Tab-separated table of C-alpha atoms in Angstrom:
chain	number	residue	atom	x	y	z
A	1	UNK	CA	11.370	-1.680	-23.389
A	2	UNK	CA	11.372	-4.666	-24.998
A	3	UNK	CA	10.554	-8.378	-24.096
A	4	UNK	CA	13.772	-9.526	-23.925
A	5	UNK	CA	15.383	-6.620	-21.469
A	6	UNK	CA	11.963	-6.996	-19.364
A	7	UNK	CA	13.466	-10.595	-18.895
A	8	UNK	CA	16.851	-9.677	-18.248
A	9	UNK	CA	15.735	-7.107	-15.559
A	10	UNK	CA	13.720	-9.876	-14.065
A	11	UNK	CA	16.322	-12.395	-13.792
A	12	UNK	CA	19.016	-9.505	-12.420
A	13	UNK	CA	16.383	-9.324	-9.708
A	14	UNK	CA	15.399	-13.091	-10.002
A	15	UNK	CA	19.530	-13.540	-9.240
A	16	UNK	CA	19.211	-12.159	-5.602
A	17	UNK	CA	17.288	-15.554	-4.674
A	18	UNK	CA	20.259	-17.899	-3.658
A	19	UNK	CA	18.245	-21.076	-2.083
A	20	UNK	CA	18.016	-24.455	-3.104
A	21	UNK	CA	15.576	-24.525	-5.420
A	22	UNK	CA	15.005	-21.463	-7.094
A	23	UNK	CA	16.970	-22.238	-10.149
A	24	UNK	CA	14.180	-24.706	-10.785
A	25	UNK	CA	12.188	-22.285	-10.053
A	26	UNK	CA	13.131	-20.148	-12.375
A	27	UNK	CA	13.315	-22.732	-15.470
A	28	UNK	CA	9.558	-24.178	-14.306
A	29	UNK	CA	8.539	-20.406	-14.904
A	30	UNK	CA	10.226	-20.026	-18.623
A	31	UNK	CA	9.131	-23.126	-19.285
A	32	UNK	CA	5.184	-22.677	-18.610
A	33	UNK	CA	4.693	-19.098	-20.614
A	34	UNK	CA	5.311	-16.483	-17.428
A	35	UNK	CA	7.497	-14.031	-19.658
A	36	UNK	CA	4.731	-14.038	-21.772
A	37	UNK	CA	1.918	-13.708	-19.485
A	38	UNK	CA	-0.192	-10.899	-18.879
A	39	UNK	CA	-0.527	-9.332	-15.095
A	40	UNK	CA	-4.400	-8.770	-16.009
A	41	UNK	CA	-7.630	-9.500	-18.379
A	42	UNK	CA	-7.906	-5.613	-19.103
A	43	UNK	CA	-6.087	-3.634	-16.090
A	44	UNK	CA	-2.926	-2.790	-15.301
A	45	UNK	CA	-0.239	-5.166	-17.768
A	46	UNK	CA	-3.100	-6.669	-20.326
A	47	UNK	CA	-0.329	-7.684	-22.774
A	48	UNK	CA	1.903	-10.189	-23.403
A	49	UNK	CA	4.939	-9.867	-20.682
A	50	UNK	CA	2.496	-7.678	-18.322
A	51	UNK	CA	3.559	-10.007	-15.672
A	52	UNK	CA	7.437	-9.649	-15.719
A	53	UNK	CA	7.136	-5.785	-15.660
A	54	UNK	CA	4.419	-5.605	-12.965
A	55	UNK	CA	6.325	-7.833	-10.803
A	56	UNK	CA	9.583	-5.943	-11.451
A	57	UNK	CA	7.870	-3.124	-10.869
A	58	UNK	CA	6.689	-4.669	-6.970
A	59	UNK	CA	9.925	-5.386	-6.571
A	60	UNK	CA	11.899	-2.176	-7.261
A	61	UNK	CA	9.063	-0.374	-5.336
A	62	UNK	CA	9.725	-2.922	-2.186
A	63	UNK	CA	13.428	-2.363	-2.164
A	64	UNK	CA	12.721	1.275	-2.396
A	65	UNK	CA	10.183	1.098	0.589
A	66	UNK	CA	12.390	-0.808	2.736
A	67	UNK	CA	15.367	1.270	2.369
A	68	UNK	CA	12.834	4.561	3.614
A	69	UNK	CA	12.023	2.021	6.286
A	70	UNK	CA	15.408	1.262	7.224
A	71	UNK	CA	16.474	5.092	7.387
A	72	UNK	CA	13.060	5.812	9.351
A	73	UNK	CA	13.780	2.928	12.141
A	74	UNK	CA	17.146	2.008	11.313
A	75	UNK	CA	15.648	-1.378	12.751
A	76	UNK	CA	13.703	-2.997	9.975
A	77	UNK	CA	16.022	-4.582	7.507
A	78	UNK	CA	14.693	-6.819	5.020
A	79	UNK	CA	17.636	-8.952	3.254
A	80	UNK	CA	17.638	-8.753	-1.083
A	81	UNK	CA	16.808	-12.263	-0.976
A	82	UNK	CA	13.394	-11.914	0.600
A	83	UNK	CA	12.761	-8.800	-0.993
A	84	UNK	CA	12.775	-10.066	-4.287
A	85	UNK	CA	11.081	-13.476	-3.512
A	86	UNK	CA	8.097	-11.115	-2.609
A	87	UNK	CA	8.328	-8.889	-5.065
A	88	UNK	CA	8.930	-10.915	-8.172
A	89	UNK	CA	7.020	-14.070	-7.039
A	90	UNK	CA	3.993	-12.774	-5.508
A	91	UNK	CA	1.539	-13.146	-8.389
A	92	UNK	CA	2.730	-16.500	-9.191
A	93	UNK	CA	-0.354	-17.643	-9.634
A	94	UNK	CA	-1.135	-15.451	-12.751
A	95	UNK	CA	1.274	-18.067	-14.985
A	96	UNK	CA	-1.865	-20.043	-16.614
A	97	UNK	CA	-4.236	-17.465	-15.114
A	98	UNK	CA	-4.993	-15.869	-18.883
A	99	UNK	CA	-5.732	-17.244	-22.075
A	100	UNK	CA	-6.036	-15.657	-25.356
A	101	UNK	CA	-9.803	-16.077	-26.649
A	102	UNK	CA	-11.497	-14.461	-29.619
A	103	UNK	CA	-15.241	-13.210	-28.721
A	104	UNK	CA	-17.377	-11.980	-31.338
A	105	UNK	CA	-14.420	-10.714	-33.746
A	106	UNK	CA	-12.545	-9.829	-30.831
A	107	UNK	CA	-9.287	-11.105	-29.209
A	108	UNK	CA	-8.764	-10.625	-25.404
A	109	UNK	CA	-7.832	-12.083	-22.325
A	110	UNK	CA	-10.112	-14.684	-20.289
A	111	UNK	CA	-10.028	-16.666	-17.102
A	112	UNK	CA	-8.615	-20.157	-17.299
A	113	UNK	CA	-9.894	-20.775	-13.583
A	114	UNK	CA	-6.881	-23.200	-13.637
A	115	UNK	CA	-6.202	-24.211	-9.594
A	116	UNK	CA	-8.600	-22.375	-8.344
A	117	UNK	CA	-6.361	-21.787	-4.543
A	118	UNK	CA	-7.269	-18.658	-4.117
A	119	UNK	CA	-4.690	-15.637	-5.609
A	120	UNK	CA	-2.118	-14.875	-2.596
A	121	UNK	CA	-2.398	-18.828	-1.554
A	122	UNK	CA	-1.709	-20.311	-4.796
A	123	UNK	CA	1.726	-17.861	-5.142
A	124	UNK	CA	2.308	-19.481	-1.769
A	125	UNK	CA	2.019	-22.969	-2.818
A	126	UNK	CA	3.407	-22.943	-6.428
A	127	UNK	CA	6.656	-21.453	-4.612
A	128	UNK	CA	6.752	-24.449	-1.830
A	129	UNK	CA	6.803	-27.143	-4.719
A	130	UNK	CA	10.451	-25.487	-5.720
A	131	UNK	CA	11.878	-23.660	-2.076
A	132	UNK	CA	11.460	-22.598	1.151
A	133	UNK	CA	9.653	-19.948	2.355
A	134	UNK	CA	9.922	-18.094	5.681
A	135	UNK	CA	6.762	-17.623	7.644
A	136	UNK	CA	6.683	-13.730	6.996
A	137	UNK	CA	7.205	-14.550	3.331
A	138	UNK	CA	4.097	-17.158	3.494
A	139	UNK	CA	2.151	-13.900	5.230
A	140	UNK	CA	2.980	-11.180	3.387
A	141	UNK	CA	2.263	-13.390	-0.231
A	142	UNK	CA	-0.341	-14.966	1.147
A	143	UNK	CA	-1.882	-11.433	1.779
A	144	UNK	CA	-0.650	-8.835	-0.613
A	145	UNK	CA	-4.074	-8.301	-2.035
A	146	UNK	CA	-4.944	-6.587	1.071
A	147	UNK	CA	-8.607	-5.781	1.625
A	148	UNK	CA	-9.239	-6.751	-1.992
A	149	UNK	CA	-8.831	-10.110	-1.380
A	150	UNK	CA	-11.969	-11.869	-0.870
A	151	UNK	CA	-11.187	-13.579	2.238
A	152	UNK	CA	-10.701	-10.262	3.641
A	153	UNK	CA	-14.325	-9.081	3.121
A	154	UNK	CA	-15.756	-11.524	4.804
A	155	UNK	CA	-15.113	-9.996	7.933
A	156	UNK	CA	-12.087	-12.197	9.674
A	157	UNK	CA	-9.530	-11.007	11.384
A	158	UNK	CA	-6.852	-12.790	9.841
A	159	UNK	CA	-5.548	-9.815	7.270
A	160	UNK	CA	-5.228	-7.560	10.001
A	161	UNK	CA	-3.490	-10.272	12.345
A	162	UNK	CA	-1.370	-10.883	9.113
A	163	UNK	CA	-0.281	-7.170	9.474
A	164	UNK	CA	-0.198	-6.565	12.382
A	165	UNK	CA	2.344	-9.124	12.835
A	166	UNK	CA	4.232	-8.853	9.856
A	167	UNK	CA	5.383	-5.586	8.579
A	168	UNK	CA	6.362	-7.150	5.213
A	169	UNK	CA	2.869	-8.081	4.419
A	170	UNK	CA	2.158	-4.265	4.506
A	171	UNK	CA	4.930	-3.327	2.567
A	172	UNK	CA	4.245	-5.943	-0.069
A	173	UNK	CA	0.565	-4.721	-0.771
A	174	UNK	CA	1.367	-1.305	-0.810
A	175	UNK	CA	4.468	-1.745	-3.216
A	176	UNK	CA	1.720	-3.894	-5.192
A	177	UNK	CA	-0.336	-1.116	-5.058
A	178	UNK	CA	2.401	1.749	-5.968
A	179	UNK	CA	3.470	-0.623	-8.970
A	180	UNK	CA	-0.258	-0.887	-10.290
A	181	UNK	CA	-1.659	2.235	-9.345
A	182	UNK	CA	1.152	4.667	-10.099
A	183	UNK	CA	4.269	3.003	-12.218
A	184	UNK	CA	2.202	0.753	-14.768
A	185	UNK	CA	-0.519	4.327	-14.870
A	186	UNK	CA	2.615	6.096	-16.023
A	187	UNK	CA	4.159	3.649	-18.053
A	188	UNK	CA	0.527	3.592	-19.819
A	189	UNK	CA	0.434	7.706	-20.684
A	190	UNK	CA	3.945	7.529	-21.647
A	191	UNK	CA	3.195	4.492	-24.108
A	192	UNK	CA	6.885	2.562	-23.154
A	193	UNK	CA	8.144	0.453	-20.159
A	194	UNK	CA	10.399	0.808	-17.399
Protein backbone atom coordinates (compact mmCIF):
# COMPACT_ATOMS: atom_id res chain seq x y z
CA UNK A 1 0.00 0.00 0.00
CA UNK A 2 1.22 3.10 -0.62
CA UNK A 3 1.68 6.42 1.39
CA UNK A 4 -0.89 8.17 -0.04
CA UNK A 5 -3.90 5.37 0.36
CA UNK A 6 -2.38 4.77 4.05
CA UNK A 7 -3.53 8.51 4.38
CA UNK A 8 -6.71 8.23 2.78
CA UNK A 9 -7.64 5.17 4.97
CA UNK A 10 -6.66 7.25 7.91
CA UNK A 11 -8.68 10.19 7.22
CA UNK A 12 -11.91 7.77 6.15
CA UNK A 13 -11.43 6.71 9.76
CA UNK A 14 -10.12 10.20 10.91
CA UNK A 15 -13.84 11.38 9.29
CA UNK A 16 -15.87 9.52 12.06
CA UNK A 17 -14.57 12.30 14.63
CA UNK A 18 -17.34 15.06 14.29
CA UNK A 19 -16.37 17.53 17.38
CA UNK A 20 -15.27 20.89 17.45
CA UNK A 21 -11.94 20.76 17.00
CA UNK A 22 -10.77 17.88 15.31
CA UNK A 23 -10.46 19.42 11.95
CA UNK A 24 -7.63 21.33 13.56
CA UNK A 25 -6.69 18.48 14.73
CA UNK A 26 -6.26 16.89 11.87
CA UNK A 27 -4.34 19.83 9.88
CA UNK A 28 -1.89 20.32 13.25
CA UNK A 29 -1.06 16.52 12.51
CA UNK A 30 -0.24 16.97 8.52
CA UNK A 31 1.31 19.84 9.30
CA UNK A 32 4.02 18.51 11.96
CA UNK A 33 5.28 15.19 9.85
CA UNK A 34 2.66 12.38 11.45
CA UNK A 35 2.01 10.73 7.90
CA UNK A 36 5.48 10.44 7.78
CA UNK A 37 6.34 9.25 11.11
CA UNK A 38 7.42 6.02 12.16
CA UNK A 39 5.30 3.95 15.01
CA UNK A 40 8.89 2.73 16.34
CA UNK A 41 12.95 3.08 16.44
CA UNK A 42 13.24 -0.66 15.15
CA UNK A 43 9.82 -2.59 16.08
CA UNK A 44 6.75 -2.87 14.74
CA UNK A 45 6.28 0.30 11.79
CA UNK A 46 10.22 1.50 11.70
CA UNK A 47 9.54 3.36 8.42
CA UNK A 48 8.36 6.33 7.22
CA UNK A 49 4.28 6.29 7.60
CA UNK A 50 4.64 3.37 10.37
CA UNK A 51 2.43 5.51 12.39
CA UNK A 52 -0.67 5.96 10.09
CA UNK A 53 -0.82 2.14 9.45
CA UNK A 54 -0.26 1.07 13.08
CA UNK A 55 -2.86 3.35 14.22
CA UNK A 56 -5.26 2.26 11.45
CA UNK A 57 -4.49 -0.90 12.25
CA UNK A 58 -5.71 -0.14 16.36
CA UNK A 59 -8.47 1.17 15.02
CA UNK A 60 -9.94 -1.46 12.64
CA UNK A 61 -8.97 -4.03 15.37
CA UNK A 62 -11.14 -1.82 18.07
CA UNK A 63 -14.16 -1.61 15.87
CA UNK A 64 -13.79 -5.25 15.28
CA UNK A 65 -13.51 -5.98 19.12
CA UNK A 66 -16.38 -3.95 20.01
CA UNK A 67 -18.73 -5.31 17.58
CA UNK A 68 -17.74 -9.18 19.26
CA UNK A 69 -18.45 -7.22 22.41
CA UNK A 70 -21.64 -5.91 21.42
CA UNK A 71 -22.94 -9.43 20.10
CA UNK A 72 -21.44 -11.08 23.42
CA UNK A 73 -23.41 -8.49 25.88
CA UNK A 74 -25.52 -6.80 23.53
CA UNK A 75 -24.87 -4.00 26.27
CA UNK A 76 -21.52 -2.48 25.52
CA UNK A 77 -21.77 -0.15 22.60
CA UNK A 78 -19.03 2.06 21.87
CA UNK A 79 -20.15 4.96 19.28
CA UNK A 80 -17.59 5.32 15.78
CA UNK A 81 -16.67 8.54 17.11
CA UNK A 82 -14.91 7.31 20.22
CA UNK A 83 -13.74 4.36 18.61
CA UNK A 84 -11.68 6.01 16.27
CA UNK A 85 -10.48 8.87 18.60
CA UNK A 86 -8.84 5.86 20.47
CA UNK A 87 -7.77 4.05 17.89
CA UNK A 88 -6.23 6.54 15.53
CA UNK A 89 -5.08 9.07 18.21
CA UNK A 90 -3.69 7.00 20.85
CA UNK A 91 0.02 7.22 20.02
CA UNK A 92 -0.15 10.82 19.46
CA UNK A 93 2.68 11.36 21.10
CA UNK A 94 4.95 9.47 18.57
CA UNK A 95 4.59 12.78 16.02
CA UNK A 96 8.24 14.27 16.93
CA UNK A 97 9.02 11.09 18.89
CA UNK A 98 11.71 9.86 15.96
CA UNK A 99 14.32 11.45 14.15
CA UNK A 100 16.37 10.26 11.36
CA UNK A 101 20.18 10.07 12.55
CA UNK A 102 23.15 8.53 10.78
CA UNK A 103 25.50 6.44 13.33
CA UNK A 104 28.65 5.14 12.18
CA UNK A 105 27.60 4.82 8.31
CA UNK A 106 24.29 3.97 9.38
CA UNK A 107 20.84 5.67 9.11
CA UNK A 108 18.12 4.83 11.74
CA UNK A 109 15.68 6.05 13.99
CA UNK A 110 16.54 7.85 17.47
CA UNK A 111 14.76 9.38 20.40
CA UNK A 112 14.06 13.09 20.22
CA UNK A 113 12.94 12.95 24.03
CA UNK A 114 10.78 15.93 22.83
CA UNK A 115 7.93 16.54 25.89
CA UNK A 116 8.95 14.11 27.83
CA UNK A 117 4.85 13.51 29.46
CA UNK A 118 5.04 10.23 29.61
CA UNK A 119 3.58 8.02 26.30
CA UNK A 120 -0.33 7.42 27.08
CA UNK A 121 -0.37 11.07 28.94
CA UNK A 122 1.14 13.06 26.31
CA UNK A 123 -1.63 11.43 23.55
CA UNK A 124 -3.94 12.69 26.26
CA UNK A 125 -2.77 16.15 26.37
CA UNK A 126 -1.75 16.86 22.71
CA UNK A 127 -5.56 15.85 21.99
CA UNK A 128 -7.01 18.43 24.82
CA UNK A 129 -5.10 21.42 23.09
CA UNK A 130 -7.57 20.68 19.87
CA UNK A 131 -11.04 18.74 21.55
CA UNK A 132 -12.72 17.21 24.12
CA UNK A 133 -12.22 14.12 25.51
CA UNK A 134 -14.58 11.95 27.59
CA UNK A 135 -13.26 10.60 30.83
CA UNK A 136 -13.16 6.89 29.49
CA UNK A 137 -11.33 8.26 26.46
CA UNK A 138 -8.71 10.13 28.93
CA UNK A 139 -8.47 6.35 30.68
CA UNK A 140 -8.29 4.12 28.14
CA UNK A 141 -5.37 6.57 26.16
CA UNK A 142 -3.96 7.40 29.07
CA UNK A 143 -3.43 3.57 29.66
CA UNK A 144 -3.23 1.61 26.48
CA UNK A 145 0.31 0.57 27.17
CA UNK A 146 -1.00 -1.67 29.75
CA UNK A 147 1.53 -3.27 32.07
CA UNK A 148 4.27 -2.00 29.77
CA UNK A 149 3.89 1.27 30.77
CA UNK A 150 6.26 2.27 33.34
CA UNK A 151 3.94 3.70 35.75
CA UNK A 152 2.42 0.40 35.85
CA UNK A 153 5.52 -1.42 37.22
CA UNK A 154 5.89 0.45 39.91
CA UNK A 155 3.39 -1.30 41.69
CA UNK A 156 0.13 1.23 41.86
CA UNK A 157 -3.04 0.38 41.52
CA UNK A 158 -4.10 2.85 39.18
CA UNK A 159 -3.89 0.56 35.73
CA UNK A 160 -5.97 -1.91 37.22
CA UNK A 161 -8.51 0.78 38.71
CA UNK A 162 -8.23 2.21 35.08
CA UNK A 163 -9.65 -1.21 33.93
CA UNK A 164 -11.50 -2.15 36.06
CA UNK A 165 -13.57 0.79 35.56
CA UNK A 166 -13.34 1.29 32.06
CA UNK A 167 -13.80 -1.48 29.67
CA UNK A 168 -12.45 0.66 26.79
CA UNK A 169 -9.10 0.95 28.34
CA UNK A 170 -8.93 -2.91 27.96
CA UNK A 171 -10.08 -3.01 24.64
CA UNK A 172 -7.73 -0.27 23.51
CA UNK A 173 -4.48 -2.12 24.76
CA UNK A 174 -5.41 -5.27 23.52
CA UNK A 175 -6.43 -3.90 19.95
CA UNK A 176 -2.86 -2.13 20.41
CA UNK A 177 -1.55 -5.26 21.06
CA UNK A 178 -3.46 -7.37 18.15
CA UNK A 179 -2.32 -4.47 15.69
CA UNK A 180 1.47 -4.80 16.80
CA UNK A 181 1.75 -8.24 17.65
CA UNK A 182 -0.28 -9.93 14.92
CA UNK A 183 -1.36 -7.41 11.85
CA UNK A 184 2.01 -5.33 11.49
CA UNK A 185 3.92 -9.34 12.14
CA UNK A 186 1.93 -10.27 9.07
CA UNK A 187 2.12 -7.32 7.12
CA UNK A 188 6.08 -7.78 7.78
CA UNK A 189 6.30 -11.69 6.23
CA UNK A 190 4.07 -10.68 3.52
CA UNK A 191 6.41 -7.57 2.66
CA UNK A 192 3.06 -5.06 1.77
CA UNK A 193 0.47 -3.14 3.91
CA UNK A 194 -3.00 -3.37 4.76
Amino acid sequence: MTQEETIQIFRNYFAYIKRPGAADLLQWMDANGFFEAPASKRHHGAEPGGLAQHSINVCRRLIQMNAEEERRQQSLNYDLETLAICGLLHDLCKIDAYRKAEFEGITEYRLTKNFPAGHGEKSVILILQFMHLTQEEILAIRWHMGQYDFYARGGGYDLDNAFHQCKLAVMLHLADMMATHFDEREEEKSGEKK
